[in-house]
Amino acid sequence: MSPIVLAVFFPFVSALIVPILFKVLRRIHTGWFVLAVPVLLFGFFIRFYPIDGPEDIVVQSAAWIPRLDIEFAIVLDSLSLLFALLITGMGCLVVLYSIFYLSKEREALHNFYVYLLLFMGSMLGAVLSDHMLVLYTFWELTSISSFLLIAYWYQRRNSRYGALKSLLITMTGGFAMLLGMLMLRAATGTYSIRGTIALADTLAEHPLFVPAMALILLGAFAKSAQFPFHIWLPDAMEAPTPISAYLHSATMVKAGIYLVARLTPIFGGHPEWSWSIAIVGLLTLLWGSFTAIRQVDLKAMLAFSTVSQLGLIMSLLGVGSMALAPDAANGQAVLLSGAVAAALFHLVNHSIFKGCLFMVIGILDHELGTRDIRRLGGLAAVMPVSFTLTVIGAFSMAGLPPFGGFISKEMFFTGMLDAYRTLEGWTLLLPAVAWLASVLTFVYCMILVFRVFTGPKPEELPDKPPHEAAFGMLISPSVLAAAVVLLFFAPNVLSGTILKPSMRAILPQAAEAADGFHVHLAPWHGLTTEVGMTAGVVLAGAYLYRRRHWLERVRDFVPWRWTLNRLFDRTLAGMERISLKFTRFYMTGFTGHYYAYIFGFLILLAGGALLALEAWQFDFSDNAPVELYEYALGISIVASAVYMLFTRSRIASIIALSAIGYLVALLFIIFRAPDLALTQFVVETISTALFLLCFVFWPKLKDEDVRMPFRVTRLLVSVGTGAVVTLIGLAAIAPRPFESIARFFENSDELAGARNIVNAILVDFRGFDTMLEIVVLFMAGLGVYSLIRFGREGRKDG
Amino acid sequence: MEAFIIVIAGILVTIGVYMLLSKQLLRIILGTALLTHAAHLTLMAVGGLKKGAPPLLDEAATKYTDPIPQALILTSIVISFALTAFVLVLGYRAYVRIRFEDMQQLKGYEDE
């Protein structure tokens, strides 16, 4: 086992110990022990920093199922390192925050930290895996642990609803992704992502290329809450706030973005890939920012803002992947690749400020007992630290200087403008939509700051008197806020060491062609169009914020029932209803119907095979001649059977049945089967006696002596079955292609000392059958006995 | 002869299936008995009929009827008899306990 593989499994192993620590050391908050895990992992991964060139990439693997070509293949390149550092770094802060957020007396902390560690390990595994099936395994583990964490307060109905919804959507996407990966494997013959990238040139002609692309994108979109799969994310806000901060803003929702970035070398450059990502991303951006304004719950607002920011990153990746288009000229590729740099930079930025904002909202919720915007106001003086942190986070999200978000917003505008500059035409829509969405983003950021912290005290006061949070709770958001400011003043800490090599991982072909990238991040880069756009965003946003009573009217213009949630709920309920209806339709509970299905399938399959294989070739040349009395016997059998159909009395049908039995015995005599005839006579006599015995005891029923009613379906099924059986029989009596083995048994006298061949077969040659047949008879006797005996006792009891 | 027997067996199958689809338990049991007869006749016919002496070595015959289908049918007769007896008693007990009029009343529970 190599060290990185061990690092991935470290959280899983630690998760085993957590419940023990929780039970044994009750006086210490379990979180303090758990904190060691992300801290150690962060320390482990930071040692690899920076991964500059291809020579620094770490490739390690451990065997898992070698015969199926499955192994824990791990590749630590710059992109993976970026995510690993995000996961472990945010993990440290979130665990620290949760120590102060969750009470050690009232909460089931062992569950919480086990799930959290499971999540951390699976997320690390997902971003480090090079093997697609291993990636898929960890991917689903993140879905499962997220499901468990959302439903952490499982007593609440909303938590269970949110958990189920997120599981259904992300699992469906994950399953699509698995299919896409298997298609890729079918096309390339390898599960390795690096191996597939190496074969990317020849892959495009494969017929499975586009389906695989579509399915993998489906998985990535569902995980990263892209339109229209974003609906699970707002409902996932029922999770404890540290979880919302960690999973649903910084890490898990970025798994889809990671996947898109990771597979861009395979699919990038194909317009289907680039445009579907760019368009879905922009749509998500616009819809998320518009919906965020409509929310009154702070967490729901942040959830929709996460949706919109994820859309922003996605759209940048889509635009950036166009740099790989084969017909893109060198200059174009360099221009477009700037979008990838923007995506990566904003990815880091967003994780930081969104984590900070979630933690602050958590503090408000924790200290005031409410997250409802209408019940909050004028808190700036009471909670100065929280206010400062919110200002930093929200202004960064709005894209204002002097915060990290400003730079990424400028780069975002640059990326979209570059797309327009290189492609022209209708792509002017890209920067236009980006600008509009930024205005809406600005508005909800302002609502978040000023509506909550300034202005008059609300009429409905919060549950608890407002006061500043505990010091410990403020550490993590403060660290994040400091990082937000740091990213503005020293953005190049990231650019050279991690952004550029990551871009090389995402756009390897373009990197070779363009002779490397020049990523230069600066807070101020002269008077450009982008600065003008930002100024426009501020002006328009401020105007809209001031006029938000008017905006509220616009938001009511889109009725609530148009939401996708309603569609989702309706679809789910409808599917249940339809399947119930379908089941009720054919599962009638009446045996006659089931018999009809069975015989119907017999007719279809056996009859169909008879037709399809042209098996009905009849050859009666070998038949024995029929004597007159044999005709008489056969016709009597048929007549008795037909009589059974038409008689009203049940005793008459029993007599007719025994007549058939005796006639069959007579036929056996003609067939030269003395033993059979003997047995048939005896058995028929006893059966008739049994039938009559039952007849005596069976109660008189009201429709007993009614003639069997005529039904067309019954007639069709029975005639069909009879016809199929007859045809098969007629085809089977053709002269035998092989000699029967019967001649062997004519040695019964020498071999078994028996002159009756049939009896010799029964007790000597094939005696085993006879033994089991005796067992059957014995069991039936026992069954009859116990039915009668214990049935009576049961009646006494009942 | 074989074709004639097969046709008779086919008619028995038709009538047996028609009775199986009925609502009265007794008719269902009678239907299975008809199907049993049909199966035995088919077995017999497929093995070939009247192709020699009865399979008893006492007779000075050169050719015997195929004994294997006979042994099979003998086994089958006994097993089907055991089943018929059991089903009859089961039906009888069910009538006594539940007093159902026809099979449609044996539908089990609503939320099954």
PDB file of C-alpha atoms in Angstrom, chain A residues 588-592 595-596 599 622-626 630-631 634 641-642 644-645 647 650 653 657 660-661 670-673 676 679-680 683-684 686-687 690-691 694 697-699 701-703 706 708-711 714-715 718-719 722 726 729-730 733 736 740-742 745-746 748-749 754-758 761-762 773 777 780 783-784 787-788 791-792 795, chain B residues 1-8 10-15 17-30 33-34 37 40-41 44-58 62 64-68 70-71 73-75 77-79 81-82 84-86 88-93 95-97 99-104 106-107 110:
ATOM      1  CA  THR A 588     -56.417  -9.396  -9.717  1.00  0.00           C
ATOM      2  CA  GLY A 589     -56.000 -12.092  -7.082  1.00  0.00           C
ATOM      3  CA  PHE A 590     -58.179 -14.502  -9.075  1.00  0.00           C
ATOM      4  CA  THR A 591     -56.392 -17.728  -9.973  1.00  0.00           C
ATOM      5  CA  GLY A 592     -58.292 -17.995 -13.245  1.00  0.00           C
ATOM      6  CA  TYR A 595     -53.854 -19.362 -15.326  1.00  0.00           C
ATOM      7  CA  ALA A 596     -54.905 -17.370 -18.353  1.00  0.00           C
ATOM      8  CA  PHE A 599     -51.417 -20.472 -20.740  1.00  0.00           C
ATOM      9  CA  ASP A 622     -45.095 -44.979 -38.831  1.00  0.00           C
ATOM     10  CA  ASN A 623     -48.558 -44.910 -37.241  1.00  0.00           C
ATOM     11  CA  ALA A 624     -50.337 -48.091 -36.230  1.00  0.00           C
ATOM     12  CA  PRO A 625     -53.757 -48.701 -37.850  1.00  0.00           C
ATOM     13  CA  VAL A 626     -56.876 -47.771 -35.879  1.00  0.00           C
ATOM     14  CA  GLU A 630     -60.587 -47.998 -30.730  1.00  0.00           C
ATOM     15  CA  TYR A 631     -62.444 -45.196 -32.475  1.00  0.00           C
ATOM     16  CA  GLY A 634     -61.617 -42.466 -28.149  1.00  0.00           C
ATOM     17  CA  ALA A 641     -65.154 -34.851 -21.354  1.00  0.00           C
ATOM     18  CA  VAL A 642     -67.484 -32.613 -23.333  1.00  0.00           C
ATOM     19  CA  MET A 644     -68.369 -32.519 -18.094  1.00  0.00           C
ATOM     20  CA  LEU A 645     -68.371 -29.075 -19.644  1.00  0.00           C
ATOM     21  CA  THR A 647     -73.521 -30.738 -17.121  1.00  0.00           C
ATOM     22  CA  ARG A 650     -71.312 -31.845  -9.991  1.00  0.00           C
ATOM     23  CA  SER A 653     -69.157 -34.520 -13.824  1.00  0.00           C
ATOM     24  CA  LEU A 657     -64.418 -38.138 -15.032  1.00  0.00           C
ATOM     25  CA  ILE A 660     -62.824 -41.232 -18.724  1.00  0.00           C
ATOM     26  CA  GLY A 661     -60.462 -42.915 -16.275  1.00  0.00           C
ATOM     27  CA  ILE A 670     -55.063 -52.083 -26.155  1.00  0.00           C
ATOM     28  CA  PHE A 671     -51.653 -50.448 -25.867  1.00  0.00           C
ATOM     29  CA  ARG A 672     -50.287 -53.727 -24.430  1.00  0.00           C
ATOM     30  CA  ALA A 673     -49.709 -52.216 -20.991  1.00  0.00           C
ATOM     31  CA  LEU A 676     -50.747 -49.619 -16.352  1.00  0.00           C
ATOM     32  CA  THR A 679     -53.055 -49.441 -11.703  1.00  0.00           C
ATOM     33  CA  GLN A 680     -55.320 -47.105 -13.631  1.00  0.00           C
ATOM     34  CA  VAL A 683     -56.468 -45.586  -8.803  1.00  0.00           C
ATOM     35  CA  GLU A 684     -59.513 -44.420 -10.725  1.00  0.00           C
ATOM     36  CA  ILE A 686     -60.143 -44.829  -5.292  1.00  0.00           C
ATOM     37  CA  SER A 687     -60.143 -41.329  -6.784  1.00  0.00           C
ATOM     38  CA  LEU A 690     -62.549 -39.763  -2.777  1.00  0.00           C
ATOM     39  CA  PHE A 691     -64.383 -37.347  -5.016  1.00  0.00           C
ATOM     40  CA  CYS A 694     -65.788 -34.955  -0.633  1.00  0.00           C
ATOM     41  CA  PHE A 697     -69.200 -33.453   2.946  1.00  0.00           C
ATOM     42  CA  TRP A 698     -68.861 -30.389   0.774  1.00  0.00           C
ATOM     43  CA  PRO A 699     -71.458 -27.806   1.663  1.00  0.00           C
ATOM     44  CA  LEU A 701     -73.276 -23.797  -2.479  1.00  0.00           C
ATOM     45  CA  LYS A 702     -75.656 -21.398  -4.080  1.00  0.00           C
ATOM     46  CA  ASP A 703     -74.281 -21.529  -7.627  1.00  0.00           C
ATOM     47  CA  VAL A 706     -75.211 -24.052 -12.403  1.00  0.00           C
ATOM     48  CA  MET A 708     -70.356 -23.546 -16.362  1.00  0.00           C
ATOM     49  CA  PRO A 709     -70.765 -20.060 -17.841  1.00  0.00           C
ATOM     50  CA  PHE A 710     -69.450 -19.441 -21.317  1.00  0.00           C
ATOM     51  CA  ARG A 711     -66.592 -16.967 -21.667  1.00  0.00           C
ATOM     52  CA  ARG A 714     -61.546 -18.824 -21.618  1.00  0.00           C
ATOM     53  CA  LEU A 715     -62.505 -20.537 -24.831  1.00  0.00           C
ATOM     54  CA  SER A 718     -58.163 -23.283 -23.807  1.00  0.00           C
ATOM     55  CA  VAL A 719     -58.535 -23.915 -27.525  1.00  0.00           C
ATOM     56  CA  GLY A 722     -55.099 -27.542 -26.804  1.00  0.00           C
ATOM     57  CA  THR A 726     -51.802 -31.206 -30.196  1.00  0.00           C
ATOM     58  CA  GLY A 729     -47.631 -33.966 -30.142  1.00  0.00           C
ATOM     59  CA  LEU A 730     -48.360 -34.552 -33.818  1.00  0.00           C
ATOM     60  CA  ILE A 733     -44.824 -38.813 -33.365  1.00  0.00           C
ATOM     61  CA  ARG A 736     -37.720 -41.668 -34.541  1.00  0.00           C
ATOM     62  CA  SER A 740     -34.999 -46.371 -28.519  1.00  0.00           C
ATOM     63  CA  ILE A 741     -32.967 -47.681 -25.596  1.00  0.00           C
ATOM     64  CA  ALA A 742     -35.855 -50.042 -24.853  1.00  0.00           C
ATOM     65  CA  PHE A 745     -34.314 -53.526 -20.874  1.00  0.00           C
ATOM     66  CA  GLU A 746     -35.246 -56.729 -22.685  1.00  0.00           C
ATOM     67  CA  SER A 748     -34.134 -57.818 -17.599  1.00  0.00           C
ATOM     68  CA  ASP A 749     -34.242 -61.560 -17.120  1.00  0.00           C
ATOM     69  CA  ALA A 754     -37.322 -60.372 -13.798  1.00  0.00           C
ATOM     70  CA  ARG A 755     -39.619 -61.358 -16.624  1.00  0.00           C
ATOM     71  CA  ASN A 756     -41.924 -58.327 -16.280  1.00  0.00           C
ATOM     72  CA  ILE A 757     -39.859 -55.602 -17.921  1.00  0.00           C
ATOM     73  CA  VAL A 758     -41.937 -52.686 -16.593  1.00  0.00           C
ATOM     74  CA  ILE A 761     -37.516 -50.905 -14.624  1.00  0.00           C
ATOM     75  CA  LEU A 762     -39.517 -49.626 -11.670  1.00  0.00           C
ATOM     76  CA  GLU A 773     -42.578 -41.690  -5.611  1.00  0.00           C
ATOM     77  CA  LEU A 777     -47.373 -40.816  -1.559  1.00  0.00           C
ATOM     78  CA  ALA A 780     -49.531 -36.739   0.669  1.00  0.00           C
ATOM     79  CA  GLY A 783     -50.632 -34.012   4.605  1.00  0.00           C
ATOM     80  CA  VAL A 784     -54.152 -35.354   4.350  1.00  0.00           C
ATOM     81  CA  LEU A 787     -55.155 -31.344   7.425  1.00  0.00           C
ATOM     82  CA  ILE A 788     -58.053 -33.331   8.766  1.00  0.00           C
ATOM     83  CA  GLY A 791     -57.906 -28.624  10.906  1.00  0.00           C
ATOM     84  CA  ARG A 792     -60.570 -29.904  13.292  1.00  0.00           C
ATOM     85  CA  ARG A 795     -61.976 -25.117  14.220  1.00  0.00           C
TER      86      ARG A 795
ATOM     87  CA  MET B   1     -53.433 -44.656 -34.070  1.00  0.00           C
ATOM     88  CA  GLU B   2     -50.813 -42.325 -32.566  1.00  0.00           C
ATOM     89  CA  ALA B   3     -52.207 -39.244 -34.293  1.00  0.00           C
ATOM     90  CA  PHE B   4     -55.715 -40.210 -33.193  1.00  0.00           C
ATOM     91  CA  ILE B   5     -54.612 -40.534 -29.542  1.00  0.00           C
ATOM     92  CA  ILE B   6     -52.749 -37.208 -29.725  1.00  0.00           C
ATOM     93  CA  VAL B   7     -55.885 -35.491 -30.994  1.00  0.00           C
ATOM     94  CA  ILE B   8     -57.908 -36.994 -28.137  1.00  0.00           C
ATOM     95  CA  GLY B  10     -55.415 -32.363 -27.240  1.00  0.00           C
ATOM     96  CA  ILE B  11     -59.184 -32.246 -26.769  1.00  0.00           C
ATOM     97  CA  LEU B  12     -58.754 -33.324 -23.135  1.00  0.00           C
ATOM     98  CA  VAL B  13     -56.200 -30.511 -22.678  1.00  0.00           C
ATOM     99  CA  THR B  14     -58.616 -27.997 -24.169  1.00  0.00           C
ATOM    100  CA  ILE B  15     -61.447 -29.031 -21.876  1.00  0.00           C
ATOM    101  CA  VAL B  17     -57.764 -25.810 -19.365  1.00  0.00           C
ATOM    102  CA  TYR B  18     -61.264 -24.451 -19.818  1.00  0.00           C
ATOM    103  CA  MET B  19     -62.229 -25.975 -16.468  1.00  0.00           C
ATOM    104  CA  LEU B  20     -59.065 -24.662 -14.804  1.00  0.00           C
ATOM    105  CA  LEU B  21     -60.124 -21.143 -15.708  1.00  0.00           C
ATOM    106  CA  SER B  22     -63.458 -21.605 -13.988  1.00  0.00           C
ATOM    107  CA  LYS B  23     -64.509 -20.225 -10.625  1.00  0.00           C
ATOM    108  CA  GLN B  24     -65.521 -23.410  -8.818  1.00  0.00           C
ATOM    109  CA  LEU B  25     -62.783 -25.224  -6.962  1.00  0.00           C
ATOM    110  CA  LEU B  26     -64.217 -28.656  -7.752  1.00  0.00           C
ATOM    111  CA  ARG B  27     -64.166 -27.940 -11.471  1.00  0.00           C
ATOM    112  CA  ILE B  28     -60.542 -26.830 -11.204  1.00  0.00           C
ATOM    113  CA  ILE B  29     -59.610 -30.126  -9.583  1.00  0.00           C
ATOM    114  CA  LEU B  30     -61.542 -32.046 -12.228  1.00  0.00           C
ATOM    115  CA  ALA B  33     -57.466 -34.705 -13.590  1.00  0.00           C
ATOM    116  CA  LEU B  34     -58.293 -34.284 -17.283  1.00  0.00           C
ATOM    117  CA  HIS B  37     -55.069 -38.182 -18.490  1.00  0.00           C
ATOM    118  CA  HIS B  40     -50.461 -39.981 -19.927  1.00  0.00           C
ATOM    119  CA  LEU B  41     -52.034 -40.567 -23.318  1.00  0.00           C
ATOM    120  CA  MET B  44     -47.973 -43.345 -24.487  1.00  0.00           C
ATOM    121  CA  ALA B  45     -48.535 -42.170 -28.039  1.00  0.00           C
ATOM    122  CA  VAL B  46     -45.134 -40.537 -28.409  1.00  0.00           C
ATOM    123  CA  GLY B  47     -43.517 -43.802 -27.336  1.00  0.00           C
ATOM    124  CA  GLY B  48     -45.227 -45.627 -30.197  1.00  0.00           C
ATOM    125  CA  LEU B  49     -48.303 -47.856 -29.995  1.00  0.00           C
ATOM    126  CA  LYS B  50     -48.974 -51.521 -30.684  1.00  0.00           C
ATOM    127  CA  LYS B  51     -45.420 -52.114 -31.899  1.00  0.00           C
ATOM    128  CA  GLY B  52     -45.095 -55.577 -30.389  1.00  0.00           C
ATOM    129  CA  ALA B  53     -46.053 -57.881 -27.559  1.00  0.00           C
ATOM    130  CA  PRO B  54     -46.715 -56.685 -23.986  1.00  0.00           C
ATOM    131  CA  PRO B  55     -43.396 -56.257 -22.166  1.00  0.00           C
ATOM    132  CA  LEU B  56     -43.568 -59.625 -20.427  1.00  0.00           C
ATOM    133  CA  LEU B  57     -40.694 -61.976 -21.273  1.00  0.00           C
ATOM    134  CA  ASP B  58     -42.911 -65.031 -20.841  1.00  0.00           C
ATOM    135  CA  THR B  62     -39.519 -61.198 -31.022  1.00  0.00           C
ATOM    136  CA  TYR B  64     -41.995 -55.922 -27.375  1.00  0.00           C
ATOM    137  CA  THR B  65     -43.835 -52.667 -26.808  1.00  0.00           C
ATOM    138  CA  ASP B  66     -41.570 -49.949 -25.456  1.00  0.00           C
ATOM    139  CA  PRO B  67     -41.604 -50.478 -21.650  1.00  0.00           C
ATOM    140  CA  ILE B  68     -40.062 -47.123 -20.689  1.00  0.00           C
ATOM    141  CA  GLN B  70     -45.150 -47.465 -19.295  1.00  0.00           C
ATOM    142  CA  ALA B  71     -42.824 -47.223 -16.314  1.00  0.00           C
ATOM    143  CA  ILE B  73     -46.686 -43.343 -16.678  1.00  0.00           C
ATOM    144  CA  LEU B  74     -46.993 -45.748 -13.780  1.00  0.00           C
ATOM    145  CA  THR B  75     -44.924 -43.393 -11.657  1.00  0.00           C
ATOM    146  CA  ILE B  77     -50.287 -42.114 -12.071  1.00  0.00           C
ATOM    147  CA  VAL B  78     -49.271 -42.657  -8.481  1.00  0.00           C
ATOM    148  CA  ILE B  79     -47.945 -39.124  -8.021  1.00  0.00           C
ATOM    149  CA  PHE B  81     -53.198 -39.666  -7.432  1.00  0.00           C
ATOM    150  CA  ALA B  82     -51.364 -38.484  -4.311  1.00  0.00           C
ATOM    151  CA  THR B  84     -55.437 -35.260  -6.254  1.00  0.00           C
ATOM    152  CA  ALA B  85     -56.118 -36.768  -2.852  1.00  0.00           C
ATOM    153  CA  PHE B  86     -54.275 -33.956  -1.090  1.00  0.00           C
ATOM    154  CA  LEU B  88     -59.360 -32.705  -2.535  1.00  0.00           C
ATOM    155  CA  VAL B  89     -58.879 -32.759   1.212  1.00  0.00           C
ATOM    156  CA  LEU B  90     -57.402 -29.267   1.131  1.00  0.00           C
ATOM    157  CA  GLY B  91     -60.406 -28.010  -0.804  1.00  0.00           C
ATOM    158  CA  TYR B  92     -62.718 -29.747   1.581  1.00  0.00           C
ATOM    159  CA  ARG B  93     -61.028 -28.138   4.598  1.00  0.00           C
ATOM    160  CA  TYR B  95     -64.816 -25.074   2.214  1.00  0.00           C
ATOM    161  CA  VAL B  96     -65.479 -26.072   5.803  1.00  0.00           C
ATOM    162  CA  ARG B  97     -63.372 -23.285   7.309  1.00  0.00           C
ATOM    163  CA  ARG B  99     -67.240 -21.266   3.376  1.00  0.00           C
ATOM    164  CA  PHE B 100     -66.255 -19.542   0.181  1.00  0.00           C
ATOM    165  CA  GLU B 101     -68.561 -19.771  -2.765  1.00  0.00           C
ATOM    166  CA  ASP B 102     -66.035 -19.415  -5.579  1.00  0.00           C
ATOM    167  CA  MET B 103     -62.378 -18.703  -6.255  1.00  0.00           C
ATOM    168  CA  GLN B 104     -62.906 -14.969  -6.543  1.00  0.00           C
ATOM    169  CA  LEU B 106     -60.099 -16.252  -2.164  1.00  0.00           C
ATOM    170  CA  LYS B 107     -58.381 -13.002  -3.034  1.00  0.00           C
ATOM    171  CA  GLU B 110     -56.661  -5.514   0.096  1.00  0.00           C
TER     172      GLU B 110
END
